[in-house]
Amino acid sequence: MQLSVTESELAGLETSRFWRRSRNQIKEKKDWNAALWALLFLGPNLILFLIFTAYPVGYGLYISLYNYSILKPKEWVGLENYDTFIHDPKTPDLIWRSIYYAVGTTIPVVVLPLIVAVLLSNAGVATRPLRMIYILPIVTSPVAAAAVWKWLYAKDFGLINYGLSLVGVSPVDWLYSLRWSMPAVILMSIWLLIPFNIILYTAGLQEVPGDLYDAAAVDGASSFQQFRSVTVPMITPTIFFVFLITMINVLVGAFDVINVLTQGGPLQSTNVLIYDIYKNAFENFRMGYASAQAYALFLAVLIITLINWVLQKRWVHYS
Amino acid sequence: MDSHRTTRRRVLGSLAAGAGALFSYTAIGSSWTAAQDETHELTWATNNLEGTEPEMLQKVTDMFVAANPNFKVTVLKYDGTTYDQKLLADIVAGTLPDLFVSADVYTRPFFESNLTADLKPLAEDAGYDLGNFDPLFLSLAEFDGMIGFLPRAADVVVCYYNKAQFDAAGLDYPTPDWTYDDMLAMAEQLTIKDGDATTQYGISAANDWWAYWVPMVIAEGGEILNEEGTEAIFNSPEGIAGWNVIFTALQNGWSVPPSVQDTVGGPWTPFANGMAAMTFTVRALTPTYRAQLTDDWDVQVVPKGSAMRKTGMGTQGYAMSSQTEDPAAAWQLMQFIFTDGMVVFMENYLTVPPIKTFYDDPAWRDLPPPPANTAVFIDAIGEAMVPPPLPFYSTGAFRQAMLDGIDAVLLGQMDVETAVNNMAAEATASLQE
């Protein structure tokens, strides 16, 4: 191995060092330019995000440490609001109802759209008109839709009871019943959330290579076997994504439906955590306590999401 | 039109307390009349998105701007169901309107939060005589010697009844000496069922509204709060007797249940669409009923209880923001509302003026019926009671206690006595929070 270095080689080395330094300087310069441009384009959105999302989130945490009713000066209480929430005898019922609503809504909203999307993708000429129909709930205001559902659920003149009366079932006061009010709220939430997930599944299904189905067909697989052994494994990333956003949506987005249909009643039977936060903040003006509840909900959503993130490695296939 | 001119003269005469005061209003204007050579921009918020109220405000505004071209006034329509919240958001944002609807329940908290201007010194500076207001209603705007708003309406709860439905049932109309027993008997006969469904109810009422249930409890000899205002005591035998009137009507299906009220648009809608034969509310609902109810109808005082007759009263009016940047201009608009502008409210069936000199004014007394028996609105004032010192927000824990109690009885979870005891306990807890 040659260990000595000639002068010309040394000169070459110096030249190469010079160019490397220059290239790095140019690269750094380019990075600065790129960063500047990125900041310029992201700036407006970043400013809005900081003002309307980051700041309220931080301020919520700050408020949760105070007794605050807007109309009177804030009073520092430390973690008392969290302690009150944890030890409030109403909290277990509140959590139970939130879980009931979340599970009752999430499972159908994850499963049913997949079936509908698969059926729609094989509906031939009817696919387009059907897609237009299922997108209707998305373009309908949840409040307007809930008002219509309220009429559907009406005891004396609602369409649902009219339909049931034709088969001899006595009228049910769907929204004023301890047994049926929550299922009624869940049913409307399912109707409202299904269409968006159908769109996501439809996009996911289009990514499945057609030759896999051809191969399965050659091997004699039935349609159901193709669905179970080809479709489902291939779209597990989509299923995971749909599950996560649906769960978050259900836990934090139930307000509209509940507010219009039942306002959390009767006898708190449809009062879930997100609606209780609203009531405490804007009806009882316990801003600090409501903020503590909001952070408890955030923590719960974060933990559930992290658990799912860890578990997804066992069943989600990305390639 | 003669009556219109008469009314304007009366309004000006009474509110300005004579020509001297009227002169002082314009002459003293060096301090409390906005400068004429400047443009003044004001905002005036109402707690209605649509309907008669915002239309009236716009009409008053147009009159004011026509008389004062250097003013620009914007009427802001706030949603009544979230009015409290919107004002609170305005407070935090520093965008509280110059003038806005206020009411008895807001007087104290708005002063304590330094939100409303004290109108007393402003009126004194302008030579505006507050003594013309009925002291009963002005008292609802007072706190600690200050005046939080000028009352626009003498709101007293009366009974609205559908004459056509009474005729169809072969019933005599309610009389001034009718009792709650009479009311329940009428409600039973006015209720029409078709199988499992009810096509017509005897009563539709806001059962959890203090102005409905509190007078009932008092009329039966009960009380609402202890002297210190720290404990709810409406669960006495007399109080339970008062609540029994409400529950008897609800449990027998003679009164529109909460779920149906919620579906059709609230407790007062069933009367408007002919679904209920009687309802209990204030004159502000008159324009709605005139517009929607095709049957003939009239009004009567509320029934007597076994101890006395009592009815709920309240008022709403207009407050001035303490944050206003142009208080002289805001006061000028305020004074216009309660002089020339008042006619607009009276002529539209909306308001019983809270000013004694207007009680017999033809501007509202001689309007074409229905209602024909307009004397009821004045007669009822004598038996009206101011709200008990309940917590500020009607949507808060106190009212939730009433709602839950009503639901518990209707859903068969509790008997009336247990429910009222529970309501009182919950209400007491909310008072002590």
CSV table of C-alpha atoms in Angstrom, one decimal, chain A residues 58 170 213:
chain,number,residue,atom,x,y,z
A,58,GLY,CA,-52.3,26.5,25.0
A,170,SER,CA,-96.6,0.7,19.0
A,213,TYR,CA,-58.0,-10.6,-8.5
